[in-house]
XYZ file of C-alpha atoms in Angstrom:
314
model
C -4.406 -27.105 30.547
C -3.441 -29.063 33.776
C 0.240 -29.234 32.794
C 2.581 -26.395 33.621
C 2.680 -23.548 31.143
C 6.041 -22.126 30.123
C 5.986 -18.354 29.718
C 8.074 -16.580 26.989
C 8.404 -12.986 26.034
C 8.179 -13.321 22.302
C 7.033 -16.528 20.555
C 7.658 -17.069 16.784
C 5.792 -19.892 15.036
C 7.418 -21.081 11.880
C 10.964 -21.142 10.460
C 11.145 -19.936 6.868
C 12.809 -16.602 5.875
C 10.038 -14.741 7.769
C 10.406 -16.634 11.050
C 14.185 -16.647 11.091
C 14.434 -12.965 10.170
C 11.935 -12.127 12.909
C 14.097 -14.164 15.362
C 17.281 -12.267 14.331
C 15.613 -8.859 14.852
C 13.766 -9.873 18.023
C 16.899 -11.373 19.528
C 18.937 -8.273 18.790
C 16.157 -6.158 20.474
C 16.564 -8.415 23.554
C 13.067 -9.806 23.279
C 14.504 -13.329 24.092
C 12.531 -14.904 21.270
C 11.608 -18.555 21.267
C 11.029 -19.984 17.753
C 9.332 -23.324 17.036
C 10.397 -24.615 13.593
C 7.195 -26.474 12.636
C 6.824 -29.600 10.526
C 9.183 -28.393 7.826
C 12.156 -26.462 9.364
C 13.280 -23.876 6.802
C 9.881 -23.907 5.057
C 9.394 -24.165 1.292
C 13.031 -23.229 0.558
C 14.060 -26.599 1.801
C 12.434 -28.255 -1.273
C 14.013 -25.626 -3.585
C 17.367 -26.527 -5.085
C 19.239 -23.441 -6.439
C 18.261 -20.010 -5.147
C 19.672 -17.272 -7.445
C 17.463 -14.312 -6.757
C 18.236 -13.644 -3.109
C 20.543 -10.646 -2.635
C 23.976 -11.277 -1.232
C 24.680 -14.698 -2.801
C 26.386 -13.745 -6.102
C 26.935 -17.353 -7.045
C 23.542 -18.580 -5.884
C 22.888 -20.969 -3.018
C 20.995 -24.213 -2.319
C 17.672 -23.512 -0.563
C 18.324 -25.807 2.419
C 21.824 -24.415 2.814
C 20.488 -20.868 2.837
C 17.949 -21.759 5.556
C 20.689 -23.283 7.656
C 22.568 -19.985 7.371
C 19.374 -18.105 8.515
C 19.021 -20.461 11.459
C 22.719 -20.154 12.529
C 22.441 -16.410 12.385
C 19.281 -16.346 14.482
C 20.988 -18.710 17.067
C 24.115 -16.565 17.163
C 21.965 -13.569 18.008
C 20.505 -15.443 20.905
C 17.197 -16.794 19.618
C 16.080 -19.984 21.303
C 15.309 -22.224 18.315
C 13.301 -25.452 19.064
C 12.035 -28.374 17.087
C 8.220 -28.604 17.488
C 4.940 -27.755 15.895
C 2.141 -25.472 17.029
C -0.959 -27.713 17.161
C -3.552 -25.419 18.881
C -3.865 -21.837 20.100
C -5.918 -20.063 22.738
C -6.021 -16.390 21.992
C -8.960 -15.584 24.290
C -6.892 -13.441 26.631
C -3.396 -12.241 27.432
C -0.881 -13.734 27.707
C -1.666 -15.719 24.548
C -1.349 -19.419 24.647
C -0.001 -21.809 22.053
C 0.024 -25.620 22.289
C 3.157 -27.427 20.943
C 3.042 -31.031 19.610
C -0.278 -31.606 21.413
C 1.637 -31.959 24.728
C 2.826 -28.675 26.192
C 1.585 -25.081 26.357
C 3.534 -21.946 25.990
C 2.196 -18.510 26.975
C 3.604 -15.385 25.319
C 3.382 -11.636 25.593
C 3.727 -11.311 21.806
C 3.249 -13.854 19.048
C 4.675 -13.731 15.575
C 2.888 -16.135 13.120
C 5.142 -17.096 10.202
C 3.760 -20.577 9.367
C 4.045 -19.956 5.567
C 1.961 -21.588 2.856
C 2.229 -24.884 1.056
C 2.065 -25.299 -2.756
C -0.825 -27.504 -3.899
C 0.408 -30.466 -5.955
C -1.332 -32.767 -8.390
C -0.423 -35.826 -6.372
C 1.531 -37.749 -9.024
C 4.302 -40.023 -7.987
C 6.445 -38.720 -10.849
C 5.798 -35.092 -9.776
C 7.026 -35.715 -6.317
C 10.026 -37.802 -7.427
C 11.305 -35.122 -9.835
C 10.508 -32.218 -7.437
C 13.520 -29.974 -7.567
C 14.802 -31.699 -10.678
C 12.658 -29.780 -13.183
C 9.396 -30.042 -11.212
C 8.696 -26.687 -9.402
C 5.744 -24.685 -7.939
C 7.363 -21.318 -8.632
C 8.070 -20.126 -12.144
C 9.492 -16.803 -10.895
C 11.978 -18.757 -8.693
C 13.076 -21.376 -11.112
C 12.088 -20.265 -14.657
C 15.525 -18.755 -15.314
C 17.198 -22.106 -15.200
C 15.239 -23.177 -18.267
C 16.019 -20.231 -20.508
C 15.781 -21.200 -24.159
C 14.075 -24.540 -23.308
C 10.573 -25.999 -23.764
C 8.525 -26.120 -20.509
C 5.037 -27.084 -19.357
C 2.834 -25.454 -16.753
C -0.442 -26.704 -15.250
C -3.129 -24.364 -13.946
C -6.003 -22.105 -15.124
C -6.075 -19.126 -12.663
C -4.436 -15.790 -12.702
C -1.217 -17.052 -11.142
C -0.912 -19.801 -13.815
C -1.486 -17.178 -16.570
C 1.002 -14.753 -14.912
C 3.604 -17.542 -14.651
C 2.970 -18.779 -18.193
C 3.581 -15.189 -19.441
C 6.681 -14.898 -17.440
C 8.000 -18.177 -18.751
C 7.136 -17.190 -22.313
C 9.708 -14.385 -22.146
C 12.446 -16.874 -21.136
C 11.551 -20.138 -22.843
C 11.087 -21.196 -26.432
C 7.655 -22.714 -25.910
C 5.293 -22.977 -22.957
C 2.813 -25.820 -22.944
C -0.123 -24.874 -20.739
C -2.282 -27.653 -19.453
C -5.872 -26.635 -18.557
C -8.348 -29.155 -17.117
C -11.530 -27.568 -18.445
C -12.581 -25.884 -21.733
C -12.114 -22.475 -20.038
C -9.852 -20.718 -17.486
C -10.670 -19.335 -14.111
C -8.315 -16.369 -14.770
C -9.574 -12.863 -15.356
C -10.484 -12.009 -18.996
C -7.515 -9.721 -19.393
C -5.035 -12.495 -18.280
C -6.672 -15.049 -20.553
C -6.443 -12.695 -23.558
C -2.779 -11.974 -22.863
C -2.042 -15.766 -22.779
C -3.963 -16.353 -26.001
C -2.203 -13.564 -27.764
C 1.227 -14.858 -26.815
C 2.427 -16.969 -29.789
C 4.747 -19.297 -27.902
C 2.151 -20.378 -25.329
C 0.215 -23.497 -26.420
C -2.942 -24.141 -24.383
C -4.172 -27.740 -24.083
C -7.807 -27.554 -23.187
C -9.744 -30.369 -21.489
C -6.442 -31.797 -20.557
C -4.747 -33.410 -17.519
C -1.188 -34.469 -16.655
C -0.965 -38.232 -16.819
C 2.752 -38.349 -15.903
C 5.908 -36.290 -15.663
C 8.448 -38.293 -17.654
C 12.103 -38.497 -16.752
C 14.819 -40.514 -14.932
C 16.916 -38.010 -12.975
C 15.339 -34.929 -14.424
C 12.268 -33.819 -16.351
C 12.317 -34.972 -19.997
C 8.729 -34.770 -21.066
C 5.150 -34.572 -19.909
C 2.389 -37.036 -20.857
C -0.912 -35.076 -21.421
C -4.281 -36.869 -21.524
C -7.327 -35.262 -23.249
C -10.242 -35.853 -20.817
C -12.846 -35.892 -23.634
C -11.171 -38.207 -26.143
C -8.826 -40.169 -23.769
C -6.068 -39.534 -26.301
C -2.591 -39.069 -24.798
C 0.493 -37.253 -26.196
C 3.987 -36.925 -24.878
C 5.446 -33.456 -25.166
C 9.276 -33.095 -24.675
C 9.887 -30.487 -21.929
C 12.816 -29.625 -19.618
C 10.617 -28.351 -16.761
C 7.129 -28.901 -15.322
C 5.605 -25.992 -13.234
C 2.644 -26.566 -11.060
C 0.407 -23.436 -10.591
C -2.783 -24.711 -9.088
C -2.528 -22.489 -6.025
C -1.040 -22.297 -2.502
C -2.645 -22.970 0.793
C -1.687 -20.805 3.742
C -0.811 -22.866 6.886
C -3.368 -20.935 9.011
C -5.891 -23.558 10.113
C -5.161 -23.362 13.787
C -5.746 -19.616 13.775
C -9.132 -19.712 12.071
C -11.440 -18.793 14.903
C -9.087 -16.111 16.154
C -7.503 -14.126 13.428
C -9.164 -12.302 10.548
C -8.472 -14.091 7.131
C -9.578 -13.675 3.529
C -11.615 -16.315 1.653
C -8.504 -18.383 0.986
C -7.272 -18.464 4.554
C -4.517 -15.884 4.261
C -4.182 -13.916 7.570
C -5.143 -10.292 7.063
C -2.721 -7.654 8.332
C -3.159 -3.895 8.707
C -1.700 -2.508 5.424
C 1.960 -1.441 5.817
C 2.317 -3.405 9.109
C 2.379 -6.979 10.352
C -0.482 -6.304 12.860
C -3.491 -8.684 12.909
C -6.860 -7.995 14.442
C -5.507 -9.039 17.897
C -3.162 -6.673 19.655
C 0.181 -8.284 20.226
C -0.234 -10.913 17.494
C 1.710 -10.318 14.272
C 1.795 -12.235 10.974
C 4.650 -12.357 8.524
C 5.689 -14.175 5.322
C 3.591 -16.310 3.042
C 0.815 -16.988 5.588
C -0.329 -13.364 4.940
C 1.198 -12.705 1.504
C -0.563 -14.274 -1.485
C 0.859 -11.689 -3.985
C 4.713 -11.869 -3.888
C 5.571 -15.091 -2.172
C 9.298 -14.606 -2.410
C 12.049 -15.374 0.182
C 13.178 -11.764 0.164
C 9.645 -10.306 0.796
C 9.031 -12.897 3.448
C 12.287 -11.863 5.179
C 11.306 -8.193 4.906
C 7.908 -8.917 6.577
C 9.640 -10.935 9.351
C 11.766 -7.802 10.137
C 8.583 -5.747 10.181
C 6.902 -8.177 12.601
C 9.832 -8.148 15.014
C 9.940 -4.345 15.017
C 6.148 -4.134 15.469
C 6.402 -6.651 18.341
C 9.145 -4.604 20.049
C 7.113 -1.472 19.840
C 4.020 -3.157 21.123
C 5.846 -4.621 24.066
C 7.551 -1.311 24.893
C 4.180 0.554 24.720
C 2.563 -2.094 26.932
C 5.329 -1.783 29.560
C 6.497 -5.289 28.917
C 9.871 -4.526 27.498
């Protein structure tokens, strides 16, 4: 660390609803927050088209537009928003140190980690091309747009089962693609799926292609045992094979669960290190909604303010 270290009062890493909300609250509390936006400014919402379930937008709003609104509000409150990505951290002592873009170090009295999570994808060209045009990684977010239509979902865990059941209440038929001859989901979730008459499970199957020009029109499913393929007409294709929290750089410092989600003290945003807080999808594997992420960003800013006041730093 030969280069000069810039010191900031409150550092926020990540720029989804959690990070921007933390910045709004921290700026209003005069914590002079500096926020680094990360590799995907605005987070997962920037790859979402219509957002209809966030309160205060009666006509709905485009995900990227909503994140621009969040950013503008945080800036107006006085947050210092910068483009750049946290590439390494040194939490061995206070003030805590964070490396940005592998070139400069920032030290901070309080750190709010809101780096989010990334949906896992199958890696198909057609899946990426039609992402936002019928391909989605969130049935709760986007299922409503396909009310009364046929849809497909891929996955075999509890989340996939939950999302298939959610879709079954909105859509005429749900075609569930399962790679093996069994699911990873809990027995109770599997039973619910199998008892639901409009969920069709395709065992030993994989997605060969999502079919469509400008929007999803069908899915081509391949049986891994017979090699036989069939094309099922659908209006949407949901990927429910899991999320990965963006928490790698914090691994040796912060307590995490087996999947890499940062663990916080229940009812707070506090991590195992005093003065470091976590908010949004990097610590929430249950709800994963914009509104819950924003709520936890508020909690993190309030927790940071209380910590700094108690420590005589604010």
